[in-house]
Each structure stands twice: as structure tokens, then as C-alpha cells.
mmCIF file of C-alpha atoms and ligand atoms in Angstrom:
data_model
loop_
_atom_site.group_PDB
_atom_site.id
_atom_site.type_symbol
_atom_site.label_atom_id
_atom_site.label_comp_id
_atom_site.label_asym_id
_atom_site.label_seq_id
_atom_site.Cartn_x
_atom_site.Cartn_y
_atom_site.Cartn_z
ATOM 1 C CA MET A 498 114.648 92.557 94.570
ATOM 2 C CA PRO A 499 116.443 89.970 92.312
ATOM 3 C CA GLU A 500 114.001 88.450 89.826
ATOM 4 C CA THR A 501 115.008 84.972 91.527
ATOM 5 C CA ARG A 502 112.505 86.451 94.473
ATOM 6 C CA ARG A 503 108.828 86.235 93.619
ATOM 7 C CA PRO A 504 107.456 88.352 96.442
ATOM 8 C CA LEU A 505 104.321 86.865 98.765
ATOM 9 C CA ILE A 506 101.849 88.908 100.117
ATOM 10 C CA ALA A 507 100.345 86.811 102.966
ATOM 11 C CA GLY A 508 97.223 87.715 105.191
ATOM 12 C CA ASN A 509 96.969 86.257 108.729
ATOM 13 C CA TRP A 510 93.542 86.076 109.690
ATOM 14 C CA LYS A 511 94.328 84.770 113.280
ATOM 15 C CA MET A 512 91.111 83.821 115.540
ATOM 16 C CA ASN A 513 88.941 86.001 113.458
ATOM 17 C CA GLY A 514 86.440 84.985 110.398
ATOM 18 C CA LEU A 515 82.681 83.559 110.268
ATOM 19 C CA ALA A 516 82.053 81.847 106.896
ATOM 20 C CA ASP A 517 79.415 84.497 105.335
ATOM 21 C CA GLU A 518 81.604 87.312 105.799
ATOM 22 C CA SER A 519 85.027 85.476 105.106
ATOM 23 C CA LEU A 520 83.242 84.136 101.437
ATOM 24 C CA LEU A 521 82.355 88.045 101.047
ATOM 25 C CA GLN A 522 86.040 89.093 101.415
ATOM 26 C CA ILE A 523 87.741 86.337 99.634
ATOM 27 C CA LYS A 524 85.844 86.607 96.540
ATOM 28 C CA ASP A 525 86.164 90.558 96.909
ATOM 29 C CA LEU A 526 90.291 90.021 97.052
ATOM 30 C CA ALA A 527 90.164 87.226 94.331
ATOM 31 C CA ALA A 528 88.062 89.281 91.930
ATOM 32 C CA ARG A 529 90.522 92.445 92.111
ATOM 33 C CA ALA A 530 93.623 89.911 91.736
ATOM 34 C CA SER A 531 92.036 88.266 88.608
ATOM 35 C CA LYS A 532 92.032 91.574 87.047
ATOM 36 C CA ILE A 533 95.956 91.654 87.075
ATOM 37 C CA SER A 534 96.835 89.963 83.638
ATOM 38 C CA ALA A 535 100.273 88.797 84.924
ATOM 39 C CA PRO A 536 100.486 88.996 88.829
ATOM 40 C CA ALA A 537 104.198 89.769 89.896
ATOM 41 C CA CYS A 538 103.703 88.281 93.419
ATOM 42 C CA ASP A 539 101.947 85.410 95.494
ATOM 43 C CA VAL A 540 98.938 86.218 97.068
ATOM 44 C CA LEU A 541 98.119 84.335 100.348
ATOM 45 C CA ILE A 542 95.420 83.988 102.985
ATOM 46 C CA CYS A 543 95.705 81.798 106.069
ATOM 47 C CA PRO A 544 92.090 81.785 107.372
ATOM 48 C CA PRO A 545 91.266 79.763 110.429
ATOM 49 C CA ALA A 546 91.060 76.057 109.724
ATOM 50 C CA THR A 547 87.322 75.712 109.800
ATOM 51 C CA LEU A 548 87.453 78.333 106.797
ATOM 52 C CA LEU A 549 89.862 76.757 104.863
ATOM 53 C CA ARG A 550 87.785 74.345 102.198
ATOM 54 C CA ASP A 551 85.394 77.027 101.364
ATOM 55 C CA LEU A 552 87.710 79.626 101.124
ATOM 56 C CA ALA A 553 90.145 77.695 98.788
ATOM 57 C CA LYS A 554 87.265 77.091 96.561
ATOM 58 C CA ALA A 555 85.688 80.607 96.548
ATOM 59 C CA ALA A 556 89.803 81.263 95.027
ATOM 60 C CA VAL A 557 90.256 78.641 92.823
ATOM 61 C CA GLY A 558 91.193 80.133 89.296
ATOM 62 C CA SER A 559 92.340 83.185 91.000
ATOM 63 C CA PRO A 560 95.643 84.082 91.990
ATOM 64 C CA VAL A 561 94.895 83.909 95.527
ATOM 65 C CA THR A 562 95.756 80.603 97.484
ATOM 66 C CA VAL A 563 94.877 79.608 101.143
ATOM 67 C CA GLY A 564 97.272 78.401 103.776
ATOM 68 C CA GLY A 565 97.100 76.952 107.597
ATOM 69 C CA GLN A 566 98.053 79.103 110.430
ATOM 70 C CA ASP A 567 99.680 76.532 112.424
ATOM 71 C CA CYS A 568 99.993 72.472 112.742
ATOM 72 C CA HIS A 569 100.817 69.738 114.797
ATOM 73 C CA ALA A 570 104.285 67.778 113.901
ATOM 74 C CA ASN A 571 102.749 64.650 113.582
ATOM 75 C CA GLY A 572 101.080 63.143 111.072
ATOM 76 C CA LYS A 573 97.739 61.845 112.832
ATOM 77 C CA GLY A 574 97.313 60.399 116.200
ATOM 78 C CA ALA A 575 95.807 61.421 119.940
ATOM 79 C CA HIS A 576 96.114 64.879 119.687
ATOM 80 C CA THR A 577 93.164 66.435 120.767
ATOM 81 C CA GLY A 578 92.007 69.903 119.131
ATOM 82 C CA ASP A 579 95.242 69.790 116.780
ATOM 83 C CA ILE A 580 95.478 69.638 113.235
ATOM 84 C CA SER A 581 97.808 67.684 110.601
ATOM 85 C CA VAL A 582 99.491 69.332 107.745
ATOM 86 C CA ALA A 583 97.843 66.413 105.814
ATOM 87 C CA MET A 584 94.445 67.689 107.053
ATOM 88 C CA LEU A 585 95.218 71.292 105.831
ATOM 89 C CA LYS A 586 96.515 70.272 102.574
ATOM 90 C CA ASP A 587 93.296 68.395 102.334
ATOM 91 C CA SER A 588 91.479 71.183 102.822
ATOM 92 C CA GLY A 589 93.363 73.099 99.879
ATOM 93 C CA ALA A 590 96.248 74.720 101.751
ATOM 94 C CA HIS A 591 99.520 75.299 99.949
ATOM 95 C CA TYR A 592 101.289 77.078 102.835
ATOM 96 C CA CYS A 593 101.517 76.759 106.754
ATOM 97 C CA ILE A 594 102.704 79.282 109.329
ATOM 98 C CA VAL A 595 104.667 78.054 111.673
ATOM 99 C CA GLY A 596 106.326 79.919 114.700
ATOM 100 C CA HIS A 597 104.215 82.757 114.998
ATOM 101 C CA SER A 598 105.147 84.714 118.101
ATOM 102 C CA GLU A 599 101.461 84.216 119.080
ATOM 103 C CA ARG A 600 102.010 80.260 119.036
ATOM 104 C CA ARG A 601 105.536 80.788 120.695
ATOM 105 C CA ALA A 602 103.957 82.762 123.765
ATOM 106 C CA ASP A 603 100.454 81.514 124.156
ATOM 107 C CA HIS A 604 101.628 77.617 123.719
ATOM 108 C CA GLY A 605 105.132 77.976 124.934
ATOM 109 C CA GLU A 606 106.163 76.700 121.394
ATOM 110 C CA THR A 607 110.081 76.507 121.406
ATOM 111 C CA ASN A 608 112.407 76.669 118.269
ATOM 112 C CA GLU A 609 112.939 73.065 118.166
ATOM 113 C CA ASP A 610 108.849 72.564 118.223
ATOM 114 C CA VAL A 611 108.645 75.127 115.180
ATOM 115 C CA LYS A 612 111.514 73.337 113.548
ATOM 116 C CA SER A 613 109.442 69.750 113.690
ATOM 117 C CA LYS A 614 106.081 71.504 112.697
ATOM 118 C CA ALA A 615 108.333 72.750 109.565
ATOM 119 C CA GLU A 616 109.285 69.518 108.902
ATOM 120 C CA ALA A 617 106.147 67.964 108.828
ATOM 121 C CA VAL A 618 104.838 70.959 106.507
ATOM 122 C CA LEU A 619 107.927 70.139 104.057
ATOM 123 C CA ARG A 620 107.159 66.071 104.362
ATOM 124 C CA GLU A 621 103.379 67.013 102.823
ATOM 125 C CA GLY A 622 104.625 69.159 99.985
ATOM 126 C CA LEU A 623 103.688 72.598 101.309
ATOM 127 C CA ILE A 624 105.482 75.539 101.674
ATOM 128 C CA ALA A 625 106.632 76.641 105.542
ATOM 129 C CA ILE A 626 106.532 80.245 106.574
ATOM 130 C CA VAL A 627 108.930 80.380 109.482
ATOM 131 C CA CYS A 628 108.149 83.204 111.866
ATOM 132 C CA VAL A 629 111.136 84.877 114.046
ATOM 133 C CA GLY A 630 111.200 88.217 115.977
ATOM 134 C CA GLU A 631 112.484 89.792 119.179
ATOM 135 C CA THR A 632 110.359 91.031 121.915
ATOM 136 C CA LEU A 633 110.604 94.364 123.230
ATOM 137 C CA ALA A 634 112.915 93.320 126.089
ATOM 138 C CA GLU A 635 115.135 91.771 123.849
ATOM 139 C CA ARG A 636 115.492 94.651 121.347
ATOM 140 C CA GLU A 637 115.801 97.211 124.491
ATOM 141 C CA ALA A 638 118.738 94.887 125.615
ATOM 142 C CA GLY A 639 120.342 95.240 122.289
ATOM 143 C CA THR A 640 120.021 91.436 121.575
ATOM 144 C CA THR A 641 117.880 91.300 118.570
ATOM 145 C CA LEU A 642 120.356 89.921 116.132
ATOM 146 C CA SER A 643 121.613 87.450 118.366
ATOM 147 C CA VAL A 644 118.055 86.422 119.321
ATOM 148 C CA ILE A 645 117.071 86.394 115.687
ATOM 149 C CA SER A 646 120.008 84.247 114.853
ATOM 150 C CA ASP A 647 119.299 81.817 117.340
ATOM 151 C CA GLN A 648 115.584 81.329 115.878
ATOM 152 C CA VAL A 649 116.729 81.148 112.488
ATOM 153 C CA LYS A 650 119.198 78.379 113.493
ATOM 154 C CA ASN A 651 117.247 76.466 115.308
ATOM 155 C CA SER A 652 113.697 76.481 113.869
ATOM 156 C CA LEU A 653 114.658 76.014 110.177
ATOM 157 C CA PRO A 654 113.409 72.734 109.080
ATOM 158 C CA LEU A 655 116.294 70.104 107.810
ATOM 159 C CA GLY A 656 116.029 70.202 103.977
ATOM 160 C CA ALA A 657 114.573 73.834 103.901
ATOM 161 C CA THR A 658 115.134 75.341 100.382
ATOM 162 C CA ALA A 659 114.045 78.555 98.659
ATOM 163 C CA VAL A 660 111.080 76.435 96.978
ATOM 164 C CA ASN A 661 109.817 74.831 100.400
ATOM 165 C CA THR A 662 110.621 77.488 102.997
ATOM 166 C CA VAL A 663 109.753 81.338 103.416
ATOM 167 C CA ILE A 664 110.894 83.079 106.592
ATOM 168 C CA ALA A 665 108.897 85.660 108.243
ATOM 169 C CA TYR A 666 110.745 88.613 110.230
ATOM 170 C CA GLU A 667 108.326 89.978 112.966
ATOM 171 C CA PRO A 668 109.002 92.032 115.733
ATOM 172 C CA VAL A 669 106.861 90.729 118.700
ATOM 173 C CA TRP A 670 106.470 94.703 119.663
ATOM 174 C CA ALA A 671 105.512 95.757 116.022
ATOM 175 C CA ILE A 672 102.346 92.761 116.190
ATOM 176 C CA GLY A 673 99.033 94.576 116.194
ATOM 177 C CA THR A 674 100.651 97.699 118.014
ATOM 178 C CA GLY A 675 100.741 100.386 114.991
ATOM 179 C CA LYS A 676 104.329 100.373 115.445
ATOM 180 C CA THR A 677 106.743 99.460 113.151
ATOM 181 C CA PRO A 678 110.591 99.440 113.040
ATOM 182 C CA THR A 679 112.673 101.980 111.079
ATOM 183 C CA VAL A 680 113.494 101.238 107.332
ATOM 184 C CA LEU A 681 116.971 101.106 108.599
ATOM 185 C CA ASP A 682 116.329 98.716 111.075
ATOM 186 C CA VAL A 683 114.143 96.202 108.949
ATOM 187 C CA GLN A 684 117.092 96.639 106.434
ATOM 188 C CA THR A 685 119.231 95.502 109.035
ATOM 189 C CA VAL A 686 117.681 92.403 110.565
ATOM 190 C CA HIS A 687 116.682 91.144 106.800
ATOM 191 C CA ALA A 688 120.271 91.727 105.885
ATOM 192 C CA HIS A 689 121.435 89.564 108.912
ATOM 193 C CA ILE A 690 118.884 86.787 108.216
ATOM 194 C CA ARG A 691 120.109 86.512 104.686
ATOM 195 C CA SER A 692 123.707 86.309 106.029
ATOM 196 C CA ASP A 693 122.764 83.687 108.531
ATOM 197 C CA LEU A 694 120.757 81.728 105.781
ATOM 198 C CA THR A 695 123.426 81.739 103.424
ATOM 199 C CA GLY A 696 125.412 79.464 106.373
ATOM 200 C CA LEU A 697 122.704 77.355 106.281
ATOM 201 C CA MET A 698 121.554 76.544 102.709
ATOM 202 C CA ASN A 699 122.820 76.498 99.523
ATOM 203 C CA ASP A 700 120.120 78.682 97.754
ATOM 204 C CA ALA A 701 119.717 81.300 100.438
ATOM 205 C CA ASN A 702 119.809 84.157 97.967
ATOM 206 C CA ARG A 703 116.672 83.219 96.758
ATOM 207 C CA VAL A 704 114.596 82.375 99.960
ATOM 208 C CA ARG A 705 112.011 84.937 100.651
ATOM 209 C CA ILE A 706 112.034 87.177 103.827
ATOM 210 C CA LEU A 707 108.854 88.649 104.590
ATOM 211 C CA TYR A 708 108.404 91.722 106.870
ATOM 212 C CA GLY A 709 105.665 91.496 109.458
ATOM 213 C CA GLY A 710 104.127 93.678 112.451
ATOM 214 C CA SER A 711 101.649 96.851 111.386
ATOM 215 C CA VAL A 712 101.603 96.463 107.958
ATOM 216 C CA LYS A 713 98.984 98.869 106.222
ATOM 217 C CA GLY A 714 98.201 100.147 102.971
ATOM 218 C CA SER A 715 99.980 103.644 103.918
ATOM 219 C CA ASN A 716 103.561 102.020 104.700
ATOM 220 C CA ALA A 717 103.572 98.969 102.780
ATOM 221 C CA ALA A 718 104.959 100.477 99.898
ATOM 222 C CA GLU A 719 107.851 101.851 102.159
ATOM 223 C CA LEU A 720 108.756 98.413 103.698
ATOM 224 C CA MET A 721 108.247 96.737 100.435
ATOM 225 C CA ALA A 722 111.213 98.682 98.883
ATOM 226 C CA VAL A 723 113.880 97.772 101.495
ATOM 227 C CA GLU A 724 116.667 95.441 100.488
ATOM 228 C CA ASN A 725 115.946 92.105 101.248
ATOM 229 C CA VAL A 726 112.204 92.254 101.841
ATOM 230 C CA ASP A 727 110.401 90.087 99.710
ATOM 231 C CA GLY A 728 106.865 90.301 100.986
ATOM 232 C CA ALA A 729 104.681 90.776 104.026
ATOM 233 C CA LEU A 730 103.248 88.802 106.636
ATOM 234 C CA VAL A 731 99.848 90.879 107.480
ATOM 235 C CA GLY A 732 97.644 90.426 110.452
ATOM 236 C CA GLY A 733 94.970 92.933 111.134
ATOM 237 C CA ALA A 734 95.154 94.889 107.364
ATOM 238 C CA SER A 735 94.388 91.357 105.903
ATOM 239 C CA LEU A 736 90.715 90.741 107.419
ATOM 240 C CA THR A 737 89.163 92.726 104.598
ATOM 241 C CA ALA A 738 89.995 92.942 100.714
ATOM 242 C CA GLU A 739 89.624 96.885 101.001
ATOM 243 C CA ASP A 740 92.139 97.013 103.456
ATOM 244 C CA PHE A 741 94.369 94.115 101.853
ATOM 245 C CA TRP A 742 94.486 95.222 98.311
ATOM 246 C CA PRO A 743 96.506 98.229 98.759
ATOM 247 C CA ILE A 744 98.938 96.344 100.049
ATOM 248 C CA VAL A 745 98.927 93.459 97.551
ATOM 249 C CA ASN A 746 98.742 96.186 94.842
ATOM 250 C CA VAL A 747 102.220 97.389 95.991
ATOM 251 C CA CYS A 748 103.869 93.963 94.619
ATOM 252 C CA ILE A 749 101.371 92.824 92.481
HETATM 253 P P1 PGA B 153 99.261 92.587 112.575
HETATM 254 O O1 PGA B 153 100.219 91.205 112.556
HETATM 255 O O2 PGA B 153 99.842 93.042 110.982
HETATM 256 O O3 PGA B 153 98.234 92.545 112.833
HETATM 257 O O4 PGA B 153 100.575 93.499 113.131
HETATM 258 C C1 PGA B 153 101.118 90.664 111.935
HETATM 259 C C2 PGA B 153 101.298 89.267 112.518
HETATM 260 O O5 PGA B 153 101.020 88.653 113.328
HETATM 261 O O6 PGA B 153 101.366 88.264 111.408
#
């Protein structure tokens, strides 16, 4: 991995976590990371919004930062139940995930929606983690690369740079299933994304492209060693420090 791409190991807690247990977990993670004298990667936890402020405070002074899992494209207003990037930032978030496949599937989010959300993230000075990934049906139909190209091209925020935008490739069929693509498949898709980005932005070679989908301690080293894989977006295995640390430890 070129020195200019500092890996990012990000945990996405999804709709999991109550205050007491979550604080114990982030403190445990922060303590482990703090023992590393010069961390070689960024470490992020994206908890439910209800926990952001407490977790951000608990991680202060450690290499661990926190981020949001989703946001509204608007800055404020009559959007019951939604959360703005300014609110996430106010609670201590440095990043925000947009376009996770669960948002695309459960809430019908289109590439256009994802792009608007990512632009809202950039407007507040946070880093957008833009998720892309094919479904099993798309993979079986042989359309993986064209689906990914379409998502990258149409979800990428205007003004995207390697500093403010991260791409996460997450095959939908690999999320939470224990299944992962072969190393060759991951390499092919990541190289394809890199080449797509090259046509869309000036510093494409410095953009971090994460792999996500059933990453765990036992497969992290193999996946992180793949060319153009610059970190991981981890769901289930990020919920406890004990499970997440072996993944972080591959890069830190
Ligand atoms: P998983 O989820 O690690 O539980 O497969 C990954 C994700 O959805 O980000």
C-alpha cells in the first residue's frame, strides 16, 4: 500500500449498543490502541447516534475516533427522526457512513440520495465513507463491475478528494453472512474502483478503498494484504473490543 494511503479500520455497530456495555467496549478498544506508540492506521467506531457523544468523550486522547452511520442531506428542518451532519459533528463525529447497502435496501436510497448525503458530510468538514457493492443476483448475472462503476460514479460527492472521501466496497451477499469473496475477486473490484476514481478525481491514487463484508480476526490479514485494499469496514466483529482488536492489530 503506498505510504500516502493510511489504512482505516472502521467499525459499524449498526442498531446495536446500549450505553453501559458500549462504554466498556470503547474504553477497552481505546486502551489497547493507546498502547501503540505510533499507530499506523486510523481507527473508527460508528455507533448508533444515541451513543456518539459518550463514546467520543470516552475515546478522547486515544487513536480511536467516532462517526455516524447515516445522515440527512439537509442541514436542518422538518425531517422527523432524521439526523443532520451538524448534529453528528456536534456529538463528536469525524466521519459519516453513507449509502450502506442496508440503507439502500431498507430505505430505498438511490445513488442520487447517497451523493446528496455525502455532499452534506463534506459541507460540515467531516469525512464521507461512501458504500458500494453488488447483490448476489447482480454478481450471478456477471454485472458486478458495471454495478460498482455506476454506484461509484453516481454516489461520489461533488468536491470529493482523498482527504474528505473514503470508498467502502461491500458485496451485499457478504455482509453478515460469513461469506467473503476470493482474494482475486476483491483485488479485481478494488482495482476497478481505483480506475473508475482516476477518471473522476485528481488524487484518486490516494483515496482509501475499504473492504467490508464478514471481515473478522481470522481473515483480516489476508484481505488487508490485497492490493488497493486500504482498510476495512466491519460490522459484527466490531461490536466488542475483543473481536475488533485482532482486525485493528493487522494495520496498527
Ligand atoms: P459484517 O458487516 O462485518 O457484519 O459482515 C459489514 C458491514 O455491513 O459494514
